[in-house]
Short mmCIF file of C-alpha atoms in Angstrom, two decimals:
data_model
loop_
_atom_site.label_atom_id
_atom_site.label_comp_id
_atom_site.label_asym_id
_atom_site.label_seq_id
_atom_site.Cartn_x
_atom_site.Cartn_y
_atom_site.Cartn_z
CA MET A 1 -54.04 47.12 91.75
CA ALA A 2 -58.24 45.78 90.21
CA GLU A 3 -60.82 42.91 90.87
CA ILE A 4 -61.34 40.93 87.69
CA HIS A 5 -65.29 40.07 87.32
CA PHE A 6 -66.19 37.90 84.61
CA ASP A 7 -70.20 37.44 84.21
CA GLY A 8 -72.06 35.44 81.55
CA VAL A 9 -69.09 35.88 79.27
CA GLY A 10 -69.24 34.14 75.97
CA LYS A 11 -67.41 34.23 72.48
CA ILE A 12 -68.86 32.69 69.06
CA TYR A 13 -66.63 34.07 66.31
CA PRO A 14 -67.58 34.24 62.86
CA GLY A 15 -69.26 31.24 61.59
CA GLY A 16 -71.14 30.51 64.52
CA THR A 17 -67.74 28.84 66.68
CA ARG A 18 -68.57 28.75 70.24
CA ALA A 19 -65.23 28.70 72.44
CA ILE A 20 -66.58 30.14 75.63
CA THR A 21 -69.76 29.32 77.16
CA ASP A 22 -71.67 31.37 80.31
CA VAL A 23 -68.36 31.86 82.32
CA SER A 24 -68.71 33.79 85.60
CA PHE A 25 -66.14 34.25 88.43
CA GLU A 26 -64.04 36.53 90.32
CA ILE A 27 -60.82 37.45 90.70
CA HIS A 28 -59.32 39.05 93.70
CA ASP A 29 -57.71 42.25 94.36
CA GLY A 30 -53.98 40.95 94.39
CA GLU A 31 -54.81 37.53 93.83
CA PHE A 32 -53.14 35.21 91.87
CA VAL A 33 -55.55 33.01 89.37
CA VAL A 34 -54.24 30.64 87.09
CA LEU A 35 -56.28 29.19 83.77
CA VAL A 36 -55.41 25.38 83.51
CA GLY A 37 -57.04 22.85 80.62
CA PRO A 38 -56.30 20.51 77.85
CA SER A 39 -55.03 22.47 74.59
CA GLY A 40 -57.59 23.92 72.76
CA CYS A 41 -59.96 24.74 75.69
CA GLY A 42 -60.13 28.45 75.11
CA LYS A 43 -58.37 29.19 78.33
CA SER A 44 -56.10 31.72 75.95
CA THR A 45 -59.17 33.26 74.49
CA LEU A 46 -60.66 34.31 77.79
CA LEU A 47 -57.18 35.71 78.95
CA ARG A 48 -57.37 37.62 75.35
CA MET A 49 -60.92 39.15 76.29
CA VAL A 50 -59.52 40.38 79.40
CA ALA A 51 -56.68 42.49 77.46
CA GLY A 52 -58.89 43.46 74.67
CA LEU A 53 -57.25 41.35 72.20
CA GLU A 54 -60.61 39.44 71.72
CA GLU A 55 -64.08 40.71 71.12
CA ILE A 56 -66.33 39.79 73.86
CA THR A 57 -69.46 38.21 72.08
CA GLU A 58 -71.93 37.93 75.31
CA GLY A 59 -71.48 38.60 78.91
CA GLU A 60 -69.11 41.68 80.18
CA ILE A 61 -66.10 41.81 82.31
CA ARG A 62 -64.96 44.12 84.65
CA ILE A 63 -62.12 45.64 85.72
CA GLY A 64 -62.06 47.08 89.12
CA ASP A 65 -65.44 49.18 88.58
CA ARG A 66 -65.17 49.70 85.16
CA VAL A 67 -66.83 47.62 82.41
CA VAL A 68 -64.21 47.14 80.00
CA ASN A 69 -66.12 45.16 77.04
CA ASP A 70 -65.68 48.14 74.74
CA VAL A 71 -62.60 49.69 76.11
CA PRO A 72 -59.57 49.81 73.99
CA PRO A 73 -56.60 47.58 75.09
CA LYS A 74 -54.25 50.44 75.88
CA ASP A 75 -56.66 52.10 78.09
CA ARG A 76 -57.72 48.95 80.13
CA ASP A 77 -54.43 49.42 82.39
CA ILE A 78 -53.30 45.89 82.28
CA ALA A 79 -49.97 44.47 81.13
CA MET A 80 -49.60 41.09 79.35
CA VAL A 81 -46.60 38.25 79.09
CA PHE A 82 -46.32 36.20 76.87
CA GLN A 83 -44.26 33.18 75.95
CA ASN A 84 -42.30 34.02 73.26
CA TYR A 85 -40.96 36.90 75.01
CA ALA A 86 -41.37 39.54 72.44
CA LEU A 87 -38.44 41.75 72.48
CA TYR A 88 -37.59 44.09 70.54
CA PRO A 89 -33.74 42.71 69.38
CA HIS A 90 -32.12 45.81 67.88
CA MET A 91 -32.60 47.36 71.56
CA THR A 92 -30.93 47.03 74.99
CA VAL A 93 -32.70 45.15 78.01
CA TYR A 94 -33.20 48.89 79.30
CA ASP A 95 -34.50 50.66 76.60
CA ASN A 96 -37.07 47.02 76.15
CA MET A 97 -37.79 47.61 79.86
CA ALA A 98 -38.22 51.32 79.21
CA PHE A 99 -39.90 51.68 76.22
CA GLY A 100 -43.60 51.45 76.75
CA LEU A 101 -42.93 54.20 79.26
CA LYS A 102 -41.17 56.35 77.02
CA LEU A 103 -44.81 56.47 74.26
CA ARG A 104 -46.76 57.15 77.56
CA LYS A 105 -44.33 60.68 77.97
CA PHE A 106 -43.26 59.99 81.45
CA SER A 107 -40.10 61.80 82.76
CA LYS A 108 -36.22 59.99 82.33
CA ASP A 109 -35.81 60.27 86.45
CA GLU A 110 -39.46 58.40 86.78
CA ILE A 111 -37.76 55.70 83.91
CA GLU A 112 -35.06 55.37 85.59
CA ARG A 113 -36.62 54.93 89.22
CA ARG A 114 -39.23 51.83 87.88
CA VAL A 115 -36.52 50.08 85.30
CA GLN A 116 -33.68 50.04 87.98
CA GLU A 117 -35.76 48.66 90.70
CA ALA A 118 -37.71 46.28 88.42
CA ALA A 119 -33.98 44.95 87.27
CA ARG A 120 -33.36 45.14 91.23
CA VAL A 121 -36.36 42.45 92.12
CA LEU A 122 -36.13 40.06 88.83
CA GLU A 123 -31.52 40.28 89.31
CA ILE A 124 -30.83 41.52 86.52
CA THR A 125 -29.56 44.53 86.93
CA GLU A 126 -26.06 43.55 85.06
CA TYR A 127 -27.90 42.71 82.49
CA LEU A 128 -29.50 46.45 81.66
CA GLN A 129 -26.85 47.04 78.41
CA ARG A 130 -27.00 43.85 76.26
CA LYS A 131 -29.50 42.82 73.88
CA PRO A 132 -32.12 40.18 73.91
CA LYS A 133 -29.61 37.48 71.94
CA ALA A 134 -27.21 37.94 74.32
CA LEU A 135 -29.57 36.55 77.26
CA SER A 136 -30.44 33.28 77.99
CA GLY A 137 -34.10 32.19 77.75
CA GLY A 138 -34.64 32.33 81.82
CA GLN A 139 -32.51 36.30 81.30
CA ARG A 140 -35.00 36.85 78.18
CA GLN A 141 -38.26 35.87 80.55
CA ARG A 142 -36.87 37.73 83.33
CA VAL A 143 -36.81 40.68 80.99
CA ALA A 144 -40.68 40.16 79.35
CA MET A 145 -42.02 40.05 83.15
CA GLY A 146 -39.84 43.30 83.75
CA ARG A 147 -41.07 45.52 80.67
CA ALA A 148 -44.78 44.04 82.27
CA ILE A 149 -43.66 45.34 86.07
CA VAL A 150 -42.35 48.81 84.90
CA ARG A 151 -45.73 49.85 83.76
CA GLU A 152 -47.21 49.15 87.85
CA PRO A 153 -50.54 47.64 86.50
CA SER A 154 -54.05 46.81 87.84
CA ALA A 155 -53.62 43.20 86.37
CA PHE A 156 -51.21 40.96 84.82
CA LEU A 157 -52.26 38.96 82.02
CA MET A 158 -49.58 35.68 81.87
CA ASP A 159 -50.18 33.90 78.85
CA GLU A 160 -47.83 30.69 79.50
CA PRO A 161 -44.92 32.35 80.05
CA LEU A 162 -42.62 29.94 80.68
CA SER A 163 -43.44 26.99 78.00
CA ASN A 164 -40.37 28.04 75.94
CA LEU A 165 -38.28 27.16 78.76
CA ASP A 166 -36.31 24.00 79.36
CA ALA A 167 -37.98 21.68 82.22
CA LYS A 168 -35.07 22.47 85.05
CA LEU A 169 -35.52 26.33 83.98
CA ARG A 170 -38.94 26.09 84.06
CA VAL A 171 -39.18 24.97 87.77
CA GLN A 172 -36.46 27.62 88.67
CA MET A 173 -38.85 30.47 87.17
CA ARG A 174 -41.98 28.89 88.64
CA SER A 175 -40.43 29.67 91.76
CA GLU A 176 -39.00 33.05 91.04
CA LEU A 177 -43.02 33.83 89.89
CA GLY A 178 -44.50 32.61 92.74
CA LEU A 179 -41.73 35.11 95.28
CA LEU A 180 -42.60 37.69 92.51
CA HIS A 181 -46.35 37.81 93.11
CA ALA A 182 -45.82 37.54 97.27
CA ARG A 183 -43.72 40.65 96.46
CA LEU A 184 -45.69 42.59 94.60
CA LYS A 185 -49.20 41.18 95.38
CA THR A 186 -50.42 42.53 91.72
CA THR A 187 -53.95 40.75 90.74
CA THR A 188 -52.44 38.22 88.47
CA MET A 189 -54.55 35.80 85.38
CA TYR A 190 -52.14 33.42 84.41
CA VAL A 191 -52.76 30.93 81.63
CA THR A 192 -51.19 27.45 80.99
CA HIS A 193 -51.57 23.75 80.00
CA ASP A 194 -49.18 22.40 82.60
CA GLN A 195 -51.55 21.60 85.74
CA VAL A 196 -48.11 21.31 88.78
CA GLU A 197 -47.57 24.81 87.37
CA ALA A 198 -51.31 25.72 88.34
CA MET A 199 -51.70 23.69 91.43
CA THR A 200 -48.17 25.48 92.81
CA LEU A 201 -48.65 29.14 91.22
CA GLY A 202 -52.26 29.72 92.22
CA ASP A 203 -54.30 30.94 95.05
CA ARG A 204 -57.30 29.23 93.23
CA VAL A 205 -57.05 27.30 90.05
CA ALA A 206 -59.73 27.38 87.30
CA VAL A 207 -60.19 23.96 85.49
CA ILE A 208 -61.86 24.93 82.17
CA ARG A 209 -63.26 22.54 79.09
CA LYS A 210 -64.35 22.94 75.68
CA GLY A 211 -64.61 26.37 77.08
CA VAL A 212 -66.89 25.71 80.58
CA LEU A 213 -65.80 26.78 83.42
CA GLN A 214 -65.96 23.49 85.08
CA GLN A 215 -64.27 24.85 88.73
CA VAL A 216 -62.30 27.11 90.43
CA ASP A 217 -61.38 26.69 93.59
CA ALA A 218 -57.84 26.60 96.25
CA PRO A 219 -55.24 23.58 94.43
CA GLN A 220 -55.95 21.55 97.52
CA GLU A 221 -59.35 21.59 97.36
CA LEU A 222 -59.23 20.64 93.72
CA TYR A 223 -57.38 17.99 94.29
CA LYS A 224 -59.26 16.61 97.35
CA ASN A 225 -62.69 17.31 95.92
CA PRO A 226 -62.77 17.79 92.36
CA ALA A 227 -66.65 18.56 91.11
CA ASN A 228 -66.18 15.71 88.32
CA LEU A 229 -64.67 13.00 86.89
CA PHE A 230 -63.32 15.81 84.46
CA VAL A 231 -61.40 17.75 87.10
CA ALA A 232 -60.59 14.49 89.10
CA GLY A 233 -58.22 13.17 86.06
CA PHE A 234 -56.84 16.55 85.14
CA ILE A 235 -55.97 17.29 88.38
CA GLY A 236 -52.90 15.59 89.79
CA SER A 237 -49.64 13.57 88.66
CA PRO A 238 -49.47 11.22 88.55
CA ALA A 239 -53.06 11.12 87.18
CA MET A 240 -56.17 9.47 89.44
CA ASN A 241 -57.29 5.97 88.72
CA PHE A 242 -60.31 5.21 87.43
CA ILE A 243 -62.26 1.93 87.73
CA GLY A 244 -66.33 1.18 86.70
CA GLY A 245 -68.26 -1.13 89.04
CA SER A 246 -71.06 -0.88 91.34
CA VAL A 247 -72.25 -0.07 94.90
CA SER A 248 -73.74 -2.47 97.13
CA GLY A 249 -73.75 -3.65 100.85
CA GLY A 250 -70.83 -1.40 101.72
CA HIS A 251 -69.03 -2.10 98.98
CA PHE A 252 -67.32 -1.43 94.97
CA ASP A 253 -67.38 -4.13 93.31
CA TYR A 254 -65.18 -3.53 89.98
CA GLY A 255 -65.32 -7.68 89.08
CA ALA A 256 -62.00 -9.12 89.72
CA GLY A 257 -63.00 -8.00 93.39
CA LYS A 258 -64.26 -5.57 96.13
CA LEU A 259 -63.38 -2.21 97.87
CA PRO A 260 -65.23 -1.52 101.02
CA VAL A 261 -67.01 2.26 101.08
CA THR A 262 -66.61 4.25 104.00
CA ARG A 263 -69.40 6.69 103.21
CA ASP A 264 -72.96 6.08 101.47
CA ILE A 265 -73.05 6.78 98.41
CA ALA A 266 -76.12 7.63 96.54
CA ALA A 267 -75.93 5.43 93.36
CA GLY A 268 -79.00 3.57 93.25
CA SER A 269 -79.04 0.14 90.95
CA GLY A 270 -76.42 2.24 88.21
CA ARG A 271 -72.43 1.74 87.72
CA VAL A 272 -69.83 4.21 88.88
CA VAL A 273 -67.12 5.27 88.12
CA ALA A 274 -64.23 5.45 91.75
CA GLY A 275 -61.09 7.41 91.54
CA ILE A 276 -58.31 5.91 93.14
CA ARG A 277 -55.12 8.24 93.89
CA PRO A 278 -51.76 6.91 93.43
CA GLU A 279 -50.72 8.19 96.59
CA HIS A 280 -53.55 6.72 98.40
CA PHE A 281 -52.45 2.85 97.91
CA PHE A 282 -49.56 1.36 100.07
CA VAL A 283 -47.80 -1.77 100.33
CA PRO A 284 -48.69 -3.55 103.35
CA GLU A 285 -46.55 -4.43 106.34
CA GLY A 286 -48.01 -8.29 106.16
CA GLU A 287 -50.64 -9.89 103.85
CA LEU A 288 -54.21 -8.09 103.27
CA HIS A 289 -57.01 -9.66 102.79
CA PRO A 290 -57.89 -9.24 98.91
CA ASP A 291 -61.17 -6.98 100.33
CA GLN A 292 -58.74 -4.86 101.77
CA GLY A 293 -57.26 -3.71 98.90
CA MET A 294 -56.61 -4.90 95.05
CA GLU A 295 -54.79 -8.08 93.80
CA ALA A 296 -52.16 -7.33 91.18
CA GLU A 297 -49.12 -8.12 89.27
CA VAL A 298 -46.73 -5.96 89.35
CA GLY A 299 -45.17 -4.62 85.78
CA LEU A 300 -42.80 -1.65 86.14
CA VAL A 301 -42.15 -0.05 89.10
CA GLU A 302 -40.02 3.39 88.05
CA GLN A 303 -37.88 4.57 91.59
CA LEU A 304 -37.63 8.05 91.80
CA GLY A 305 -35.90 8.46 94.86
CA SER A 306 -38.34 10.01 97.23
CA ASP A 307 -41.19 7.58 96.13
CA ALA A 308 -41.83 4.68 93.88
CA LEU A 309 -44.36 4.02 91.27
CA VAL A 310 -45.99 0.69 90.12
CA HIS A 311 -47.53 0.05 87.38
CA PHE A 312 -50.15 -3.05 87.48
CA GLU A 313 -52.89 -4.09 85.66
CA ILE A 314 -56.73 -5.39 87.01
CA ASP A 315 -58.33 -8.00 85.34
CA VAL A 316 -61.10 -5.87 83.98
CA ALA A 317 -62.44 -4.02 81.08
CA PRO A 318 -61.16 0.02 81.26
CA VAL A 319 -63.66 1.80 81.86
CA LEU A 320 -64.13 4.25 79.06
CA THR A 321 -66.42 7.38 79.04
CA PRO A 322 -66.34 10.68 77.26
CA ASP A 323 -64.86 12.60 80.02
CA ILE A 324 -62.17 9.62 80.15
CA ARG A 325 -61.61 9.86 76.48
CA GLU A 326 -60.75 13.49 76.34
CA LEU A 327 -58.18 13.01 79.30
CA LEU A 328 -56.76 10.26 76.35
CA GLU A 329 -56.78 13.04 73.76
CA ASP A 330 -55.29 15.02 75.69
CA ALA A 331 -52.42 12.90 76.78
CA GLY A 332 -51.87 12.31 73.01
CA GLU A 333 -53.63 8.55 73.42
CA ASP A 334 -56.74 7.30 72.76
CA ALA A 335 -59.12 4.47 73.72
CA SER A 336 -56.84 1.93 71.84
CA SER A 337 -53.69 3.01 74.54
CA LEU A 338 -56.04 1.11 77.01
CA GLY A 339 -55.72 -2.22 75.92
CA GLU A 340 -58.15 -4.99 77.07
CA LYS A 341 -57.14 -5.35 81.08
CA THR A 342 -57.75 -1.52 83.71
CA LYS A 343 -53.78 0.24 83.84
CA MET A 344 -53.35 1.50 87.40
CA VAL A 345 -50.35 3.39 88.94
CA ALA A 346 -49.72 3.00 92.72
CA ARG A 347 -47.26 5.53 94.38
CA VAL A 348 -45.62 3.61 97.14
CA ASP A 349 -42.58 3.80 99.56
CA PRO A 350 -39.51 2.96 97.57
CA LEU A 351 -37.78 0.94 100.55
CA ALA A 352 -41.15 -1.24 100.47
CA ALA A 353 -41.65 -0.74 97.10
CA PRO A 354 -42.14 -4.12 95.22
CA ARG A 355 -40.34 -6.13 92.37
CA PRO A 356 -41.63 -6.37 88.32
CA GLY A 357 -43.58 -10.21 88.12
CA ASP A 358 -44.68 -9.92 91.95
CA ARG A 359 -48.11 -11.31 93.06
CA MET A 360 -49.56 -9.37 95.94
CA VAL A 361 -52.57 -7.59 97.70
CA LEU A 362 -52.00 -3.59 97.60
CA GLY A 363 -53.20 -1.83 100.10
CA VAL A 364 -56.10 1.06 99.54
CA GLU A 365 -57.28 3.93 101.27
CA SER A 366 -60.41 3.57 100.54
CA ASP A 367 -61.82 7.14 102.54
CA LYS A 368 -60.29 8.44 100.09
CA MET A 369 -61.47 6.87 97.31
CA HIS A 370 -64.05 9.30 94.70
CA PHE A 371 -66.81 8.02 93.27
CA PHE A 372 -68.91 9.49 89.85
CA SER A 373 -71.88 8.83 87.72
CA GLU A 374 -70.63 6.76 84.45
CA ASP A 375 -72.93 8.41 82.96
CA THR A 376 -72.67 12.48 83.41
CA GLY A 377 -69.36 12.42 85.24
CA GLU A 378 -70.68 14.31 87.85
CA VAL A 379 -69.41 13.28 91.85
CA ILE A 380 -71.29 11.61 93.94
#
């Protein structure tokens, strides 16, 4: 096993297109770090630079104590798992897993030991004599994992390995990957677009936007203390609600009402963006004063069993910053989808959920609100 160090790493393609800008952080020995961000943000490019499949234009990457900028991929002691499995269709599962070891002239006994051990860990022993076409998607992904495991590399590099699986199988394989890492404790760099996958798998999560590292931290720290509006909006499902307004006199004034601010917000006289996570709303047992929550006319109510999602609007124009535009684009939407009022989502107790058409004041846990500069998107 080994650490992976990024020191001022950049990538510029011929023609001047920049994909990665000054990335510096470290993946510790035995750590599982997930790179997450919108499509095209550069996360796969960064992984391919570690693998040696992309040239490093600026800075350096070290695996262990060795700078690998000019080291051929086969000599970097890493193993990759791709989203398309990349199995040889004419070979059995056993031969697919053993192929790389045979090329490296391992003895038959050592190949047998490694393949059988990996098959046992992945619970695919009974499939070793089958061809890939006789396997399900989840089984094929296990074989691809097994081919990487038998290498016993210093690090695993995984590029969206679960994206071709259906939703139920993704959840199952996600938990299996977590258990597998707990057993092997191999340094792992994992790329995904799915922030739920990132939050559940990673010891730490690195959020990337347009080739720039925004924040790298433990999942709960990203959730509780996002560094900027983009990270706050990207992490969390359903996404954080954003409202534009100003802070003065111990209140956040958003035009249609006010909410108490429980800490000092150094916003000056400028406008800010407040962020409220859906789970920080609540349905009050009695009536609330409007300044203790948000007046809402309930639209859609989604009953999900363990909780309910309440959709409502407030009568103020949606806030629209470059960060919010990019978050909308990543969700396949644009500014026109926002409409003229600010759309909100609250996650509440399903037994206390209101009905569509109800008018009420939804409580807000104001001590958990986040505030960001409307100009820069940085946390205040």
